[in-house]
Short mmCIF file of C-alpha atoms in Angstrom, two decimals:
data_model
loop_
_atom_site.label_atom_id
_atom_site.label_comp_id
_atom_site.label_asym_id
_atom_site.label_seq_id
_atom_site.Cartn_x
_atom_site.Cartn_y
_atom_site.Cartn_z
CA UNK Y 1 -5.23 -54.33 0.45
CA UNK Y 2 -5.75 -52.39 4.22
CA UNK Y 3 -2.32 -51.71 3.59
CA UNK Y 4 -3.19 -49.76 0.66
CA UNK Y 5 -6.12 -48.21 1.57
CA UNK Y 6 -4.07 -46.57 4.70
CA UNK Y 7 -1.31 -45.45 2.68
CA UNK Y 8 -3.71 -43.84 -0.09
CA UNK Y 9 -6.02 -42.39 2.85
CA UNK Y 10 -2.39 -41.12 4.38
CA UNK Y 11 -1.23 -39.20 1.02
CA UNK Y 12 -4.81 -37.74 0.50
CA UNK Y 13 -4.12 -36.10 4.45
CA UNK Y 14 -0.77 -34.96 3.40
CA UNK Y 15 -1.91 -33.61 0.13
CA UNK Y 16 -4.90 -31.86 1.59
CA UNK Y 17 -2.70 -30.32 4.63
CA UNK Y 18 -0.19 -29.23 1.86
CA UNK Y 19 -3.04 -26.87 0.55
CA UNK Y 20 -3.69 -25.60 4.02
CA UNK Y 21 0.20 -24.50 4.71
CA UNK Y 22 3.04 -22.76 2.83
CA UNK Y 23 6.42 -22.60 3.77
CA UNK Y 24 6.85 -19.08 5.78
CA UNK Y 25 7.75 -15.85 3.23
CA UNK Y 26 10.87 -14.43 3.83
CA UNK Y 27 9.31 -11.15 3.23
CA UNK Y 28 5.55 -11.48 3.65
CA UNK Y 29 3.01 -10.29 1.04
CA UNK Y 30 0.39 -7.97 2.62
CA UNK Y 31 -2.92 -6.27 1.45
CA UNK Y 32 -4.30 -2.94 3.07
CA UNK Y 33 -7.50 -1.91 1.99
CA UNK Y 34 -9.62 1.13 3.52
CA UNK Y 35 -12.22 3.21 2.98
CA UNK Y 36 -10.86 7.18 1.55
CA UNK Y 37 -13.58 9.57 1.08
CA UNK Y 38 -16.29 8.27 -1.59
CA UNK Y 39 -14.42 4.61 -2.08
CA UNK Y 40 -11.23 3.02 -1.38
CA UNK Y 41 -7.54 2.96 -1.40
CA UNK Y 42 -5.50 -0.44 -1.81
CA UNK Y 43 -2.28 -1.14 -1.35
CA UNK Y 44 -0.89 -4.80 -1.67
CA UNK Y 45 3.26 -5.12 -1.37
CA UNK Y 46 5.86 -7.35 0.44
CA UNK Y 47 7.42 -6.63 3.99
CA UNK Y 48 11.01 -7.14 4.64
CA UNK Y 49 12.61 -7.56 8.03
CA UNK Y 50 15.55 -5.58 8.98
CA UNK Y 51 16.93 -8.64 10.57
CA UNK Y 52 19.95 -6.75 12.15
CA UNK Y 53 21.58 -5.20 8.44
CA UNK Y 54 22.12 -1.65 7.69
CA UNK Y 55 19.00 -0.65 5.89
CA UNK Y 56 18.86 2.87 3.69
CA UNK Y 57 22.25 4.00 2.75
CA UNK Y 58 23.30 0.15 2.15
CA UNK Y 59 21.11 -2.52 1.57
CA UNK Y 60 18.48 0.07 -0.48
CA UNK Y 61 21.35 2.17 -1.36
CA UNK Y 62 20.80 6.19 -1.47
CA UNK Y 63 20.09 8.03 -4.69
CA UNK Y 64 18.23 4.90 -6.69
CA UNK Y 65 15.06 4.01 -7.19
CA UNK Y 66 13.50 1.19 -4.97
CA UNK Y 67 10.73 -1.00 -5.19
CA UNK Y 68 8.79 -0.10 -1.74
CA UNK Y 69 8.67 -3.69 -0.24
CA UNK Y 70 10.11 -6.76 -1.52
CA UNK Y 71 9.54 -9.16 -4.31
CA UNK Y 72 6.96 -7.70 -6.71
CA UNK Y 73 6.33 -4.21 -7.39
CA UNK Y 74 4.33 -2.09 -4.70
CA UNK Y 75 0.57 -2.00 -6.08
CA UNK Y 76 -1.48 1.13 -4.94
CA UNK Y 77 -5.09 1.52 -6.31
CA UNK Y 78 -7.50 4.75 -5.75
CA UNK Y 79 -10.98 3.99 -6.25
CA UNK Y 80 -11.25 8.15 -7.53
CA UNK Y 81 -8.68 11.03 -8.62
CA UNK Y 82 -6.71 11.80 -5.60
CA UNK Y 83 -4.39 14.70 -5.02
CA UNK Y 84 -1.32 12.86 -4.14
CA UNK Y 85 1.13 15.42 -2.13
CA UNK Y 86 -0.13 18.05 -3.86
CA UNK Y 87 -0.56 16.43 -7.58
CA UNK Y 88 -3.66 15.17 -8.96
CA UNK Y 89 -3.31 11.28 -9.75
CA UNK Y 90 -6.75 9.67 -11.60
CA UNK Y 91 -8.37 6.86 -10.44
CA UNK Y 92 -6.66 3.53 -11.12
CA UNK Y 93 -3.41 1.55 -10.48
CA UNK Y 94 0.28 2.11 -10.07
CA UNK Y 95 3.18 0.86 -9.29
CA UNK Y 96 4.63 2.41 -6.19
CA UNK Y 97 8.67 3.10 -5.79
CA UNK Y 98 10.98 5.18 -3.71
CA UNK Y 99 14.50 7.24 -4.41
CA UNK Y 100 14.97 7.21 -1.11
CA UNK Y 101 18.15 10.45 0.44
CA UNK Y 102 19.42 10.53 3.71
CA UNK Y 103 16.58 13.52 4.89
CA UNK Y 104 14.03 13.29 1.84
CA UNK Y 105 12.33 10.73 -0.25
CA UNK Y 106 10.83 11.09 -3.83
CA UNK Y 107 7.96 8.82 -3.53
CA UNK Y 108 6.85 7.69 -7.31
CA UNK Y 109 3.74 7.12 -8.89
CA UNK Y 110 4.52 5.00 -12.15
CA UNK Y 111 1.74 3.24 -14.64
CA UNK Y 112 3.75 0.37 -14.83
CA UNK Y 113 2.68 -2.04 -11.44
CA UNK Y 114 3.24 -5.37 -12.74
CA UNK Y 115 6.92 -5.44 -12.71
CA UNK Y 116 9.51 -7.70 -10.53
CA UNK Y 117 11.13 -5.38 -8.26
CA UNK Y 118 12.19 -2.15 -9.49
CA UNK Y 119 14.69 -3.60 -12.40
CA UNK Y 120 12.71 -2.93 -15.75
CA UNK Y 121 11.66 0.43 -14.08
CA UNK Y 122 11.02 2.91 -16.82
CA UNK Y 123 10.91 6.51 -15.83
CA UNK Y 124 9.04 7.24 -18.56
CA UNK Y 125 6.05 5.72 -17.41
CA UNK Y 126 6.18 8.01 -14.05
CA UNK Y 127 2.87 9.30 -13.28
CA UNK Y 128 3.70 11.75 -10.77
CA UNK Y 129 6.32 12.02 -7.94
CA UNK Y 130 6.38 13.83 -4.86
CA UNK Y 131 9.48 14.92 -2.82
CA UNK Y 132 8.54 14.33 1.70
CA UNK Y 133 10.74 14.59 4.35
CA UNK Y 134 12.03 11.60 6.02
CA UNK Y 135 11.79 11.66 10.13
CA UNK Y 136 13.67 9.74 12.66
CA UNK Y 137 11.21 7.16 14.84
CA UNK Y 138 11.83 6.55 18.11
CA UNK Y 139 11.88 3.09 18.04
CA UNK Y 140 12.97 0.28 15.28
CA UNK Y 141 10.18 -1.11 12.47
CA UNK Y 142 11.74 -4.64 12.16
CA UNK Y 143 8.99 -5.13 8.95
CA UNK Y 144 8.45 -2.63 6.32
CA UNK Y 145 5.31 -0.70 6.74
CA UNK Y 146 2.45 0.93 4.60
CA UNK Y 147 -0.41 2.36 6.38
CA UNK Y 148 -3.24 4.74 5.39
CA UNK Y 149 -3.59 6.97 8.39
CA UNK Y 150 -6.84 9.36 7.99
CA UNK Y 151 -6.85 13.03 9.69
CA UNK Y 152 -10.47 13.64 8.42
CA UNK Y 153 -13.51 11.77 6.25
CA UNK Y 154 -11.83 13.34 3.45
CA UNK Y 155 -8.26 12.96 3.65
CA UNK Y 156 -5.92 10.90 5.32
CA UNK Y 157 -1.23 10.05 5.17
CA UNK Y 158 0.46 7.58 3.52
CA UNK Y 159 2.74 6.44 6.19
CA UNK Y 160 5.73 4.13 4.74
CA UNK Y 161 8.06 3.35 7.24
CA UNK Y 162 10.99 0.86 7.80
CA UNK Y 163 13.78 0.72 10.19
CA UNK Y 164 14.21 4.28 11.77
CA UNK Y 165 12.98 6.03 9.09
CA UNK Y 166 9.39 7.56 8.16
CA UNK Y 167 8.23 9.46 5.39
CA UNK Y 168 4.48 10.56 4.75
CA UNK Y 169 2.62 11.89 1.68
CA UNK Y 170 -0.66 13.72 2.29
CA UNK Y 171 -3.64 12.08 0.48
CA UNK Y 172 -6.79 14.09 -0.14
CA UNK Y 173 -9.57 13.86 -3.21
CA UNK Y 174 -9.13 15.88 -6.26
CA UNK Y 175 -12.13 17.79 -6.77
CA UNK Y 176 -12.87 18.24 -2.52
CA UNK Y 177 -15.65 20.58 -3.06
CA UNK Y 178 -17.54 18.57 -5.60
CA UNK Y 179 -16.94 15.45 -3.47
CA UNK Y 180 -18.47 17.28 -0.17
CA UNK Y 181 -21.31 18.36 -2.09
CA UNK Y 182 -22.06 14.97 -3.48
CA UNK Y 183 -21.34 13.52 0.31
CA UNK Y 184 -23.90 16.29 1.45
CA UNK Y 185 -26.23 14.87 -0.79
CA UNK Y 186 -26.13 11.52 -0.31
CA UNK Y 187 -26.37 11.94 3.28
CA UNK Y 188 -29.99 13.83 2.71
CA UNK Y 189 -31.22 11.06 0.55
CA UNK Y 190 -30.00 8.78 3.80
CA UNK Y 191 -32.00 10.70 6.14
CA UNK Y 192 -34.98 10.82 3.74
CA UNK Y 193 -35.06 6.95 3.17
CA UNK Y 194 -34.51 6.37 7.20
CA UNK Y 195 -37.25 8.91 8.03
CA UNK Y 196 -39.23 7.21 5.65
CA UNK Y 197 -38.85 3.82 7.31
CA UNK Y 198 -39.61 5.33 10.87
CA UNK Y 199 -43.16 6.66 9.73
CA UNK Y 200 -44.00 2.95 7.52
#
């Protein structure tokens, strides 16, 4: 019977530190999430390694459309209308892909985000796509990077970047003067409610 017990106390350890660990991705899944202007931009994708192959050219081969990561689709969500390298996107979610050249990129806004890859990708559910120039870094990203890199409280890059390469697409909100207004207004009713405090 103590026999028993120990073995059934051993399997409920095992099982519980099962549910605590995972076997290590190959290409791990990653979710960036910051603040843009009035509300948010997130962007949840998978990060391959270079691990010493020949990345754009061969492994994502030039002139065809790529899924931005590994794995799933590239997700990218705007909490408002954004003007996405110079083309108005509304708020929501899309599926994010590249056509990656040797000096540009066409970086792809597409409605469909819940695909495997890029291999049901339907050009016909594009959104919008923007054409950046691709620069040479200085030193090697071993993982596959998205970042959200802001250059003001109202606008900000999307820097992807993998290997050598790195492309940007400038990110800033649709309507800019409505959304300063509204900003300037909501930072008088701040100041109103924290005078208010001081004098109670």
């Amino acid at each position: 019977m103590k026999k028993l017990i120990i073995a059934v106390c051993i399997s409920v350890s095992a099982f519980s530190f099962a549910q605590d660990y995972s076997v290590p991705a190959a290409s791990p899944r990653q979710k960036v999430e910051q603040q843009f202007s009035m509300s948010k931009i997130t962007i949840d994708y998978g990060r391959p390694g270079v691990k010493g192959r020949k990345i754009f050219g061969e492994l994502v081969p030039y002139g065809q459309v790529w899924r931005a990561g590994a794995n799933s689709s590239t997700k990218i969500t705007f909490g408002q209308a954004v003007n996405f390298g110079g083309k108005t996107v509304q708020a929501g979610t899309y599926g994010l892909f590249i056509v990656p050249t040797e000096k540009e990129w066409k970086v792809i806004l597409n409605k469909d985000f819940q695909q495997w890859g890029a291999y049901t990708y339907d050009p016909k559910q594009d959104v919008v796509d923007v054409t950046v120039p691709v620069n040479k870094l200085a030193d090697k990203q071993e993982w596959f990077e998205i970042t959200l890199n802001p250059t003001d409280e109202n606008s900000g890059n999307l820097v992807i970047k993998w290997d050598m390469a790195q492309a940007e697409v400038p990110l800033k909100p649709s309507k800019l003067d409505t959304v300063i207004k509204i900003s300037d207004k909501l930072k008088e009713i701040k100041k109103i409610e924290s005078d208010s405090t001081k004098k109670s």
